[in-house]
Coordinates of C-alpha atoms and ligand atoms in Angstrom, one line a residue:
X3 CA 53.7 104.2 35.6
X4 CA 56.0 104.3 39.4
X5 CA 59.3 104.6 38.4
X6 CA 60.7 102.8 41.5
X7 CA 63.4 100.7 40.0
X8 CA 64.8 103.1 37.8
X9 CA 64.6 106.2 40.8
X10 CA 66.6 104.4 42.9
X11 CA 69.3 103.5 40.4
X12 CA 69.4 107.6 39.7
X13 CA 69.8 108.6 42.8
X14 CA 72.3 106.0 44.0
X15 CA 74.4 107.2 41.0
X16 CA 73.4 110.6 41.3
X17 CA 75.4 110.0 45.4
X18 CA 78.1 109.4 43.5
X19 CA 78.5 105.4 43.4
X20 CA 79.1 103.0 41.0
X21 CA 76.5 100.0 40.8
X22 CA 77.1 96.0 40.2
X23 CA 74.6 93.9 39.1
X24 CA 74.4 89.6 38.9
X25 CA 72.9 88.2 35.6
X26 CA 72.0 84.6 36.0
X27 CA 70.3 82.7 33.1
X28 CA 67.6 80.3 34.4
X29 CA 68.5 77.8 31.8
X30 CA 72.3 77.3 34.3
X31 CA 70.8 77.2 37.9
X32 CA 67.8 75.2 39.8
X33 CA 65.6 77.3 42.1
X34 CA 67.7 75.6 45.4
X35 CA 71.2 77.5 43.2
X36 CA 69.7 80.9 42.1
X37 CA 68.5 81.3 45.6
X38 CA 71.9 80.8 47.3
X39 CA 74.0 83.3 44.1
X40 CA 71.6 85.6 44.8
X41 CA 71.6 85.3 48.7
X42 CA 75.6 85.3 48.1
X43 CA 75.1 88.3 46.1
X44 CA 72.8 90.4 48.1
X45 CA 75.6 90.1 50.8
X46 CA 78.4 90.9 49.0
X47 CA 76.9 94.0 47.9
X48 CA 75.5 93.7 44.7
X49 CA 72.6 96.3 44.1
X50 CA 70.6 94.2 41.3
X51 CA 69.8 90.9 40.0
X52 CA 69.2 90.8 36.4
X53 CA 67.4 87.4 34.9
X54 CA 67.6 86.7 31.0
X55 CA 69.5 85.3 28.2
X56 CA 69.7 85.3 24.5
X57 CA 68.2 82.0 23.9
X58 CA 66.0 80.9 27.1
X59 CA 63.9 77.5 26.9
X60 CA 63.9 76.8 30.4
X61 CA 59.8 76.1 31.9
X62 CA 60.5 77.6 35.5
X63 CA 60.9 80.7 34.7
X64 CA 58.4 82.4 36.8
X65 CA 59.0 80.0 39.9
X66 CA 62.7 81.0 39.5
X67 CA 62.3 84.7 39.4
X68 CA 59.2 83.6 42.7
X69 CA 62.3 82.0 44.4
X70 CA 64.9 85.0 43.7
X71 CA 62.5 87.5 44.9
X72 CA 62.1 84.9 48.7
X73 CA 65.5 84.7 48.4
X74 CA 66.8 88.6 48.9
X75 CA 65.6 92.3 49.0
X76 CA 67.8 93.5 45.5
X77 CA 65.6 93.7 43.1
X78 CA 64.6 91.2 40.5
X79 CA 65.0 93.1 36.9
X80 CA 64.4 90.9 33.5
X81 CA 67.1 91.5 30.6
X82 CA 65.4 89.7 27.5
X83 CA 65.8 87.8 25.3
X84 CA 62.9 88.3 23.4
X85 CA 58.9 89.0 24.4
X86 CA 58.7 85.4 25.7
X87 CA 61.0 86.0 28.8
X88 CA 58.5 88.1 30.9
X89 CA 57.5 87.3 34.0
X90 CA 55.1 88.6 36.5
X91 CA 56.8 88.2 39.7
X92 CA 59.4 91.0 38.5
X93 CA 60.3 93.9 40.0
X94 CA 61.1 96.0 36.5
X95 CA 62.0 94.8 32.7
X96 CA 65.2 96.8 30.4
X97 CA 62.5 97.3 27.8
X98 CA 65.6 96.7 25.2
X99 CA 66.2 97.7 22.1
X100 CA 68.8 96.7 20.2
X101 CA 69.6 99.8 18.4
X102 CA 73.6 98.3 17.5
X103 CA 71.3 96.2 14.9
X104 CA 69.3 96.9 11.9
X105 CA 66.9 93.5 12.4
X106 CA 63.5 95.2 13.5
X107 CA 62.8 92.5 14.7
X108 CA 64.9 93.2 18.2
X109 CA 64.2 97.2 17.7
X110 CA 60.7 97.4 17.8
X111 CA 58.7 93.5 16.7
X112 CA 59.5 92.3 20.2
X113 CA 58.9 95.4 22.0
X114 CA 55.2 95.5 20.5
X115 CA 54.8 91.4 21.5
X116 CA 56.6 92.4 24.7
X117 CA 54.4 95.1 25.7
X118 CA 51.0 94.4 26.9
X119 CA 52.6 91.3 29.0
X120 CA 54.4 94.4 30.9
X121 CA 51.3 96.6 31.0
X122 CA 49.3 93.3 32.7
X123 CA 51.2 93.0 35.2
X124 CA 52.4 95.9 36.5
X125 CA 56.0 95.5 35.5
X126 CA 58.2 99.0 35.5
X127 CA 59.9 99.1 32.3
X128 CA 63.5 101.2 32.0
X129 CA 63.8 102.1 28.2
X130 CA 67.1 100.5 27.9
X131 CA 69.6 101.0 24.5
X132 CA 71.4 97.9 24.0
X133 CA 74.1 98.3 21.6
X134 CA 76.1 95.1 20.6
X135 CA 80.1 95.6 20.7
X136 CA 82.0 92.8 18.7
X137 CA 83.9 91.0 21.1
X138 CA 86.4 88.4 19.6
X139 CA 83.9 85.5 18.3
X140 CA 80.6 85.3 17.3
X141 CA 78.0 85.7 20.8
X142 CA 74.8 84.4 21.2
X143 CA 73.0 87.3 21.0
X144 CA 74.8 88.0 17.7
X145 CA 73.9 85.7 16.3
X146 CA 70.6 84.5 17.8
X147 CA 69.8 88.9 17.0
X148 CA 70.6 88.4 12.8
X149 CA 72.7 91.4 13.4
X150 CA 76.3 92.5 13.6
X151 CA 77.6 94.0 16.6
X152 CA 79.4 97.6 16.1
X153 CA 82.9 96.8 15.3
X154 CA 85.2 97.1 18.4
X155 CA 87.8 99.4 16.7
X156 CA 84.9 101.8 15.8
X157 CA 84.4 103.6 19.5
X158 CA 82.4 107.3 17.0
X159 CA 80.3 104.8 15.8
X160 CA 79.6 104.0 19.6
X161 CA 79.3 106.9 20.2
X162 CA 76.5 108.8 18.0
X163 CA 74.6 105.3 18.5
X164 CA 74.4 106.1 22.0
X165 CA 73.8 110.0 21.5
X166 CA 70.8 109.3 19.1
X167 CA 69.2 106.9 21.4
X168 CA 69.2 109.4 24.3
X169 CA 67.9 111.4 22.2
X170 CA 65.0 109.4 20.6
X171 CA 64.5 109.0 24.8
X172 CA 66.4 105.7 26.3
X173 CA 67.3 106.0 29.9
X174 CA 70.1 103.5 29.5
X175 CA 72.6 102.9 27.6
X176 CA 73.7 98.9 27.5
X177 CA 77.3 98.4 26.3
X178 CA 77.0 94.3 25.4
X179 CA 80.2 92.7 24.5
X180 CA 78.2 89.3 24.5
X181 CA 78.2 86.4 27.4
X182 CA 81.3 84.7 27.9
X183 CA 82.5 86.9 25.4
X184 CA 86.5 86.7 24.6
X185 CA 87.4 90.2 25.3
X186 CA 85.0 92.6 26.8
X187 CA 84.3 96.5 25.8
X188 CA 87.3 98.0 25.3
X189 CA 87.7 101.4 27.6
X190 CA 88.4 103.7 24.9
X191 CA 84.3 102.9 23.4
X192 CA 82.6 103.2 27.5
X193 CA 85.2 107.0 27.4
X194 CA 83.6 107.9 23.9
X195 CA 80.3 107.5 24.8
X196 CA 80.6 108.4 27.9
X197 CA 81.8 111.9 26.3
X198 CA 78.6 111.5 24.4
X199 CA 75.8 111.0 26.4
X200 CA 74.1 112.5 30.4
X201 CA 72.3 109.0 30.8
X202 CA 74.0 105.9 32.7
X203 CA 76.0 103.6 31.2
X204 CA 75.6 99.4 31.6
X205 CA 78.7 98.3 30.3
X206 CA 78.4 93.7 30.4
X207 CA 80.1 90.7 28.6
X208 CA 83.7 89.4 29.1
X209 CA 84.1 90.3 32.7
X210 CA 85.1 87.9 35.2
X211 CA 88.0 89.6 37.6
X212 CA 88.2 92.9 40.1
X213 CA 91.1 94.2 37.9
X214 CA 88.8 94.2 34.1
X215 CA 86.3 95.5 36.6
X216 CA 87.7 98.9 37.7
X217 CA 89.2 99.1 34.3
X218 CA 86.1 99.7 32.7
X219 CA 84.6 102.0 36.1
X220 CA 87.6 104.3 35.3
X221 CA 86.8 104.4 31.4
X222 CA 83.4 106.1 33.2
X223 CA 80.9 102.9 33.3
X224 CA 78.1 103.5 35.5
X225 CA 77.1 100.1 36.5
X226 CA 79.1 96.2 35.6
X227 CA 77.2 93.5 34.7
X228 CA 78.3 89.9 35.5
X229 CA 76.9 87.0 34.5
X230 CA 78.8 84.0 33.2
X231 CA 82.0 83.7 36.1
X232 CA 79.1 82.3 38.0
X233 CA 79.5 79.2 35.9
X234 CA 83.4 79.0 37.5
X235 CA 84.3 77.3 40.0
X236 CA 85.8 80.1 42.5
X237 CA 82.6 82.1 40.8
X238 CA 81.2 83.1 43.6
X239 CA 85.1 84.7 45.3
X240 CA 85.3 86.4 41.6
X241 CA 81.5 88.4 42.3
X242 CA 82.5 89.2 45.9
X243 CA 86.0 90.6 44.8
X244 CA 84.3 92.3 41.6
X245 CA 81.6 94.2 44.0
X246 CA 84.1 95.1 46.3
X247 CA 86.4 96.9 43.9
X248 CA 82.7 98.8 43.1
X249 CA 82.0 99.3 46.2
X250 CA 85.2 101.2 46.8
X251 CA 85.8 102.6 43.8
X252 CA 86.4 106.4 43.7
X253 CA 86.9 108.2 40.3
Ligands
1GP323 C1 75.7 88.8 28.8 O1 76.8 91.3 29.7 C2 76.2 90.1 30.3 O2 74.7 89.8 28.4 C3 77.4 89.7 31.3 O3 78.4 88.9 30.6 O4 77.6 86.5 31.1 O5 79.6 87.6 30.2 O6 79.4 88.5 32.1 P1 78.8 87.4 31.1

């Protein structure tokens, strides 16, 4: 299996760059709106498009991802809430395991159901440890996955989950506060995870402005994800400001 998308991520990070991924939940956008957003994302320097959600009820996933692919040259990476969110039109899939939780369905069950679709459609799987971090309220992913998040004041617990995930062969770690989170992942926790692992760390959930994104980068985040801010009236402007901050970030 080729690792085209993953190799590109690694190459960019090795060159000292930090990356920006823009998340779209197909439930929230028409094909036209989604296409417009990804064109803007590409123009402002985003590095990839993520597509997914904790509870997706759209029936236009295939056409949505196909439309995004037609509208930009960025890789479109699935970020599935469960095994039903696989489409042949994507370039890659974050093959997630919810390792902060102890619910076997999200550690291995959904993965077994999704794997044959990934293989049949020749979608590049990127093994990703998904660590849910407490963020002030019960998030959709916490409720839907029926798992407890890692307490936000326990960076050591997050760090050891990251280390175990790396030893289990994961290629990326995703520190997730949850979409629309009240509080994003604390800098101290990002630093603790980074001090234990060599694999790239993605940080998402509740990042709505450039300053917050810069704090996560300074703490050690390699890749920043934003989604929810696109629902704000000035969402595109916020996305542009964040992209600019990430592009120009120097450690
Ligand atoms: C959610 O980490 C992503 O899964 C992005 O979060 O929607 O809060 O930006 P936001």
